[in-house]
Amino acid sequence: MNREELKKYITNTNMGIVDAMKLIDINASGILFIVDDDYKLVGSLTDGDIRRWIIRTGDLSVSASKVMHTDVHYLFENEMDSSQIRMNQYRITAMPLVDEEKHILDIVFEGSDNETYLSSNKMIDDIPVIVMAGGRGTRLYPYTKILPKPLIPIGDIPILERILSRFNECGANEFFITVNYRKEMIKSYFNELNPPYRINYIEEDKPLGTAGSIRLIKKKFNTPVLITNCDILIEANYADIIEYHNKSGNQLTIVSSVKNMTIPYGVIHSKEDGLVSSMDEKPQLSFLINTGMYVISPEYIERIPEDTFYHMTNLADALIAEGAKVGMYPISENSFLDMGQFEEMKKMEDKISKNI
């Protein structure tokens, strides 16, 4: 690995965890190795470490040194032959190769490629998926004057087909799609497609919001249910999301994404008497936002009122108010693709085209 490539896997102790998440997205390995000012190995940091930190504290402002593991495993040059054995022993997928002073020379990965994403996701075959696809998509007008939003193509494939295919690749095989606006076009498209999974259409007679139509489903579920908007793609380990929901004891889990925004002005901080205490030039702010994907325990679906316009956010607010456990599962900004507006749709198309 050359020096430029190596930089994707290495950062210093001062890098913030939001920027660390971005770098992990770039290297697509799930891990960073942390070095001090002398470029010596001092720790490691995974996307899971960052996720657990955010879940535990909600703090996006800390540096990598606050979250990293200091007991990182590494190899010396004369130990290369044992690298795969040691990674199996420690149940890790990457180890840094260092010199005698612990300067990183290279990164050794398990096997010849990284197949952990799909293999670890093959665990949701018994999880039903509800896709909320009944809206008119007014923010994408005039496209939605011709096509329902679920059939708007991203590349050459409709967004809804991309969503269902991604879940299906991870084992899901039963889908409940709530439909209303131009519903016959949606049904005709998938009938002709004849996909390798089951689709149950839940037909609204009137708009019921992002949650109201769920009460039209007659089937009683006995496992957690994944619910998603029809205009987003989430690049995450769905099995891990379900596992987190179960282990945490949440009644509702909201998949959240880090969102970074740069204020395009110099921000003034003031104190008494109009005195300026400091200024920040174009500061970057980081938030956790609702992606529109949820996991809900089956018994709490009945908390959605029948025949009522009702959103998933209304349900979350109601559960929080009554003291139920509503949690969040954070993902990186780059793992959340949204086509709800023209600018975001263009970003989604650009990213998908690069991955083809």
Coordinates of C-alpha atoms in Angstrom, one line a residue:
M1 CA 0.0 0.0 0.0
N2 CA 1.5 3.4 -1.0
R3 CA 1.7 6.3 1.3
E4 CA -1.4 8.1 -0.1
E5 CA -3.5 5.0 0.2
L6 CA -2.2 4.5 3.7
K7 CA -3.5 7.9 4.8
K8 CA -7.1 6.7 4.4
Y9 CA -6.6 4.4 7.4
I10 CA -4.5 6.6 9.7
T11 CA -5.3 9.7 11.7
N12 CA -4.0 11.6 14.7
T13 CA -5.4 11.8 18.2
N14 CA -6.9 15.3 17.6
M15 CA -9.3 14.4 14.8
G16 CA -12.9 14.7 15.9
I17 CA -15.1 11.7 15.7
V18 CA -17.4 13.2 13.0
D19 CA -14.4 13.6 10.7
A20 CA -13.2 10.1 11.8
M21 CA -16.6 8.7 10.6
K22 CA -16.0 10.4 7.2
L23 CA -12.6 8.9 6.9
I24 CA -13.9 5.4 7.7
D25 CA -16.5 5.9 5.0
I26 CA -13.8 6.7 2.5
N27 CA -11.6 3.7 3.4
A28 CA -14.6 1.4 3.6
S29 CA -12.8 -0.9 6.1
G30 CA -14.7 0.1 9.3
I31 CA -11.5 1.1 11.1
L32 CA -8.9 3.8 11.7
F33 CA -5.5 3.5 13.4
I34 CA -4.5 6.4 15.6
V35 CA -1.0 7.9 15.7
D36 CA 0.6 10.5 17.9
D37 CA 2.6 13.6 16.8
D38 CA 5.6 11.3 16.1
Y39 CA 3.4 9.1 13.8
K40 CA 3.7 6.2 16.3
L41 CA 0.7 3.9 16.8
V42 CA -1.3 4.6 19.9
G43 CA -4.7 3.2 19.3
S44 CA -7.5 2.1 17.0
L45 CA -11.0 3.3 16.3
T46 CA -13.9 1.5 14.6
D47 CA -17.2 2.7 13.3
G48 CA -18.8 0.6 16.0
D49 CA -16.7 2.4 18.7
I50 CA -18.0 5.7 17.4
R51 CA -21.6 4.4 17.2
R52 CA -21.5 3.1 20.8
W53 CA -20.0 6.4 22.0
I54 CA -22.8 8.4 20.3
I55 CA -25.5 6.1 21.7
R56 CA -24.0 6.3 25.2
T57 CA -23.3 10.1 25.4
G58 CA -24.8 11.8 22.4
D59 CA -21.6 13.9 22.2
L60 CA -20.3 14.6 18.7
S61 CA -17.6 17.0 19.7
V62 CA -14.9 14.8 21.2
S63 CA -11.6 13.8 19.6
A64 CA -10.6 10.3 18.5
S65 CA -8.3 10.0 21.5
K66 CA -11.4 10.0 23.8
V67 CA -13.0 7.0 22.1
M68 CA -10.1 5.0 20.7
H69 CA -8.8 1.6 22.1
T70 CA -5.2 1.8 23.3
D71 CA -4.7 -2.0 23.4
V72 CA -4.5 -2.2 19.6
H73 CA -3.0 -5.4 18.1
Y74 CA -0.2 -4.9 15.6
L75 CA 2.5 -6.8 13.7
F76 CA 6.2 -6.4 13.2
E77 CA 7.7 -7.0 9.8
N78 CA 9.0 -10.4 10.7
E79 CA 5.5 -11.5 11.8
M80 CA 3.8 -11.2 8.5
D81 CA 3.5 -14.9 8.0
S82 CA 1.3 -15.2 11.1
S83 CA -0.9 -12.3 10.3
Q84 CA -4.0 -14.3 9.3
I85 CA -3.7 -16.6 12.2
R86 CA -3.5 -13.7 14.6
M87 CA -6.4 -11.9 13.1
N88 CA -8.5 -15.0 13.5
Q89 CA -7.3 -15.4 17.0
Y90 CA -8.3 -11.8 18.0
R91 CA -11.4 -11.8 15.8
I92 CA -10.4 -8.7 13.9
T93 CA -10.2 -7.9 10.2
A94 CA -7.2 -5.6 10.0
M95 CA -3.8 -5.1 11.7
P96 CA -1.2 -2.4 11.2
L97 CA 2.4 -3.4 10.3
V98 CA 4.9 -1.4 12.3
D99 CA 8.6 -0.9 12.7
E100 CA 10.5 -1.2 16.0
E101 CA 9.4 2.3 17.0
K102 CA 5.7 1.5 16.2
H103 CA 5.6 3.7 13.1
I104 CA 2.9 2.3 10.8
L105 CA 4.4 0.9 7.6
D106 CA 1.3 -0.8 6.1
I107 CA -2.1 -2.3 6.9
V108 CA -2.8 -6.0 6.6
F109 CA -6.4 -7.1 6.0
E110 CA -8.1 -10.4 6.6
G111 CA -8.2 -12.5 3.4
S112 CA -8.0 -10.8 0.0
D113 CA -11.2 -8.8 0.1
N114 CA -13.8 -7.5 2.6
E115 CA -16.9 -9.6 2.5
T116 CA -18.1 -8.8 6.0
Y117 CA -20.9 -6.4 5.0
L118 CA -23.1 -8.8 3.1
S119 CA -22.2 -11.9 5.2
S120 CA -23.1 -10.2 8.4
N121 CA -26.4 -8.9 7.0
K122 CA -27.7 -12.4 6.1
M123 CA -29.6 -12.4 9.3
I124 CA -32.9 -10.6 8.7
D125 CA -34.8 -13.3 6.7
D126 CA -37.5 -13.4 9.3
I127 CA -37.9 -9.6 9.6
P128 CA -40.9 -8.0 7.8
V129 CA -40.2 -4.7 6.1
I130 CA -42.8 -1.9 5.7
V131 CA -42.2 0.7 3.0
M132 CA -44.2 3.8 3.2
A133 CA -44.9 4.7 -0.4
G134 CA -48.3 6.5 -0.4
G135 CA -47.2 10.1 -0.6
R136 CA -47.6 12.5 -3.5
G137 CA -43.9 13.5 -3.6
T138 CA -44.8 17.2 -4.0
R139 CA -41.2 18.3 -3.4
L140 CA -40.2 16.4 -6.6
Y141 CA -42.8 18.1 -8.8
P142 CA -43.0 18.1 -11.9
Y143 CA -41.5 14.5 -11.9
T144 CA -44.3 13.3 -9.7
K145 CA -46.9 14.7 -12.0
I146 CA -46.0 11.9 -14.3
L147 CA -44.6 9.2 -12.0
P148 CA -45.3 8.3 -8.4
K149 CA -42.2 9.0 -6.3
P150 CA -41.4 5.3 -5.7
L151 CA -41.0 4.8 -9.4
I152 CA -38.7 7.7 -10.1
P153 CA -35.4 6.2 -11.4
I154 CA -32.1 6.6 -9.7
G155 CA -29.8 5.7 -12.6
D156 CA -31.9 3.2 -14.5
I157 CA -33.7 1.6 -11.6
P158 CA -36.7 3.0 -9.6
I159 CA -35.8 4.0 -6.1
L160 CA -38.4 1.6 -4.6
E161 CA -36.9 -1.3 -6.5
R162 CA -33.4 -0.4 -5.2
I163 CA -34.7 -0.3 -1.6
L164 CA -36.4 -3.7 -1.9
S165 CA -33.4 -5.3 -3.6
R166 CA -31.0 -4.1 -0.9
F167 CA -33.2 -5.5 1.8
N168 CA -33.6 -8.7 -0.2
E169 CA -29.9 -9.1 -0.6
C170 CA -29.7 -9.1 3.2
G171 CA -32.2 -11.8 3.6
A172 CA -35.6 -10.0 3.8
N173 CA -38.3 -11.6 1.7
E174 CA -41.6 -10.2 2.8
F175 CA -42.5 -6.6 2.2
F176 CA -45.6 -4.5 3.0
I177 CA -45.9 -1.4 0.8
T178 CA -48.4 1.3 1.7
V179 CA -49.7 2.9 -1.5
N180 CA -52.1 5.6 -2.5
Y181 CA -51.0 8.1 -5.2
R182 CA -50.8 6.4 -8.6
K183 CA -50.9 3.1 -6.8
E184 CA -51.9 1.1 -9.9
M185 CA -48.6 2.2 -11.7
I186 CA -46.6 0.9 -8.7
K187 CA -48.4 -2.5 -8.6
S188 CA -48.2 -2.9 -12.4
Y189 CA -44.5 -2.3 -12.4
F190 CA -43.7 -4.9 -9.8
N191 CA -46.2 -7.4 -11.2
E192 CA -44.3 -7.2 -14.5
L193 CA -40.9 -7.3 -12.8
N194 CA -41.9 -10.5 -10.9
P195 CA -39.3 -10.1 -8.2
P196 CA -37.9 -12.9 -6.0
Y197 CA -39.7 -11.6 -2.9
R198 CA -43.3 -11.2 -1.7
I199 CA -45.0 -7.9 -1.8
N200 CA -48.2 -7.1 0.1
Y201 CA -49.9 -3.9 -1.0
I202 CA -51.6 -1.9 1.7
E203 CA -54.0 0.5 0.0
E204 CA -55.0 3.8 1.5
D205 CA -58.4 5.4 0.5
K206 CA -57.1 8.7 1.9
P207 CA -53.7 10.0 3.0
L208 CA -52.9 8.7 6.4
G209 CA -49.4 10.0 7.0
T210 CA -46.2 8.0 7.4
A211 CA -47.6 5.8 10.1
G212 CA -51.4 5.8 9.8
S213 CA -51.5 3.3 7.0
I214 CA -49.6 0.8 9.0
R215 CA -52.7 0.1 11.0
L216 CA -54.4 -1.2 7.8
I217 CA -52.1 -4.2 7.9
K218 CA -54.1 -7.2 9.1
K219 CA -51.2 -9.5 9.8
K220 CA -50.0 -9.7 13.4
F221 CA -46.2 -9.6 13.7
N222 CA -44.2 -11.5 16.3
T223 CA -40.8 -10.0 15.5
P224 CA -39.5 -6.4 15.3
V225 CA -40.5 -4.7 12.1
L226 CA -38.4 -2.5 9.9
I227 CA -40.2 0.6 8.6
T228 CA -38.7 2.9 6.0
N229 CA -39.6 5.8 3.8
C230 CA -39.6 5.1 0.1
D231 CA -37.2 7.9 -0.8
I232 CA -34.1 6.9 1.2
L233 CA -31.3 4.4 0.9
I234 CA -29.5 3.4 4.1
E235 CA -26.1 1.7 3.7
A236 CA -25.8 0.0 7.0
N237 CA -25.8 -3.4 8.6
Y238 CA -29.5 -4.1 9.0
A239 CA -28.9 -7.1 11.1
D240 CA -26.9 -5.0 13.6
I241 CA -29.7 -2.5 13.7
I242 CA -32.2 -5.2 14.6
E243 CA -29.8 -6.7 17.2
Y244 CA -29.2 -3.3 18.8
H245 CA -33.0 -2.7 19.0
N246 CA -33.5 -6.1 20.7
K247 CA -30.6 -5.8 23.1
S248 CA -31.3 -2.3 24.1
G249 CA -34.9 -3.0 25.0
N250 CA -36.2 -0.2 22.9
Q251 CA -39.8 -0.1 21.9
L252 CA -38.9 2.1 19.0
T253 CA -35.4 2.7 17.4
I254 CA -34.9 5.6 15.0
V255 CA -32.0 5.2 12.6
S256 CA -30.2 8.5 12.8
S257 CA -27.5 10.0 10.6
V258 CA -24.8 12.5 11.4
K259 CA -25.5 15.7 9.4
N260 CA -22.7 18.3 9.0
M261 CA -23.6 21.8 8.1
T262 CA -21.3 24.7 7.5
I263 CA -22.6 28.2 8.4
P264 CA -21.6 30.3 5.4
Y265 CA -20.8 33.4 7.5
G266 CA -18.6 34.4 10.4
V267 CA -20.5 33.7 13.6
I268 CA -20.2 36.2 16.4
H269 CA -20.3 35.2 20.1
S270 CA -21.2 38.1 22.4
K271 CA -21.5 38.8 26.1
E272 CA -23.0 41.6 28.2
D273 CA -23.2 45.2 26.8
G274 CA -22.9 44.0 23.2
L275 CA -19.2 43.2 23.6
V276 CA -17.9 40.5 21.2
S277 CA -16.1 37.7 23.0
S278 CA -15.0 35.7 20.0
M279 CA -15.7 35.0 16.3
D280 CA -15.8 31.7 14.3
E281 CA -15.3 31.9 10.6
K282 CA -17.8 29.6 8.8
P283 CA -18.0 27.1 11.6
Q284 CA -19.2 23.5 11.0
L285 CA -22.1 22.2 13.1
S286 CA -22.9 18.5 13.5
F287 CA -26.3 17.1 14.3
L288 CA -28.1 13.8 14.5
I289 CA -31.1 13.7 12.2
N290 CA -34.0 11.3 11.6
T291 CA -33.4 9.3 8.4
G292 CA -36.9 8.0 8.1
M293 CA -36.0 4.4 8.9
Y294 CA -37.3 2.8 12.1
V295 CA -37.5 -0.5 14.0
I296 CA -40.6 -1.0 16.1
S297 CA -41.5 -3.8 18.5
P298 CA -44.7 -5.4 17.2
E299 CA -46.9 -4.7 20.1
Y300 CA -46.4 -1.0 19.8
I301 CA -47.8 -0.9 16.3
E302 CA -51.2 -0.9 18.0
R303 CA -50.4 2.5 19.5
I304 CA -51.0 4.0 16.1
P305 CA -54.6 5.3 16.0
E306 CA -56.8 3.7 13.4
D307 CA -58.2 5.7 10.4
T308 CA -56.2 8.8 11.4
F309 CA -53.6 10.9 9.7
Y310 CA -50.5 10.1 11.8
H311 CA -46.8 10.3 11.3
M312 CA -44.0 8.1 12.7
T313 CA -42.7 11.2 14.5
N314 CA -46.1 11.5 16.2
L315 CA -45.7 7.9 17.4
A316 CA -42.2 8.6 18.7
D317 CA -43.4 11.7 20.6
A318 CA -46.3 9.8 22.1
L319 CA -44.1 6.9 23.3
I320 CA -41.5 9.3 24.7
A321 CA -44.3 11.2 26.6
E322 CA -45.6 8.0 28.2
G323 CA -42.0 6.9 29.2
A324 CA -41.5 4.2 26.7
K325 CA -38.0 3.5 25.5
V326 CA -37.2 5.3 22.2
G327 CA -33.6 4.9 21.1
M328 CA -31.5 5.8 18.1
Y329 CA -29.0 3.9 16.0
P330 CA -26.5 6.4 14.5
I331 CA -24.9 6.0 11.1
S332 CA -22.5 8.2 9.2
E333 CA -23.6 11.0 6.9
N334 CA -22.3 9.2 3.9
S335 CA -24.4 6.1 4.7
F336 CA -27.6 8.0 4.3
L337 CA -28.9 8.8 0.8
D338 CA -32.1 10.8 0.4
M339 CA -34.0 11.7 -2.8
G340 CA -36.7 13.8 -1.2
Q341 CA -35.4 17.0 -2.9
F342 CA -33.8 17.6 -6.3
E343 CA -30.4 18.5 -4.9
E344 CA -30.3 15.4 -2.7
M345 CA -31.6 13.2 -5.5
K346 CA -28.7 14.3 -7.7
K347 CA -26.2 13.4 -4.9
M348 CA -27.9 10.0 -4.7
E349 CA -27.6 9.4 -8.4
D350 CA -23.9 10.5 -8.4
K351 CA -23.0 8.2 -5.6
I352 CA -24.8 5.2 -7.0
S353 CA -23.2 5.7 -10.5
K354 CA -19.8 5.7 -8.9
N355 CA -20.6 2.3 -7.2
I356 CA -21.8 0.6 -10.4

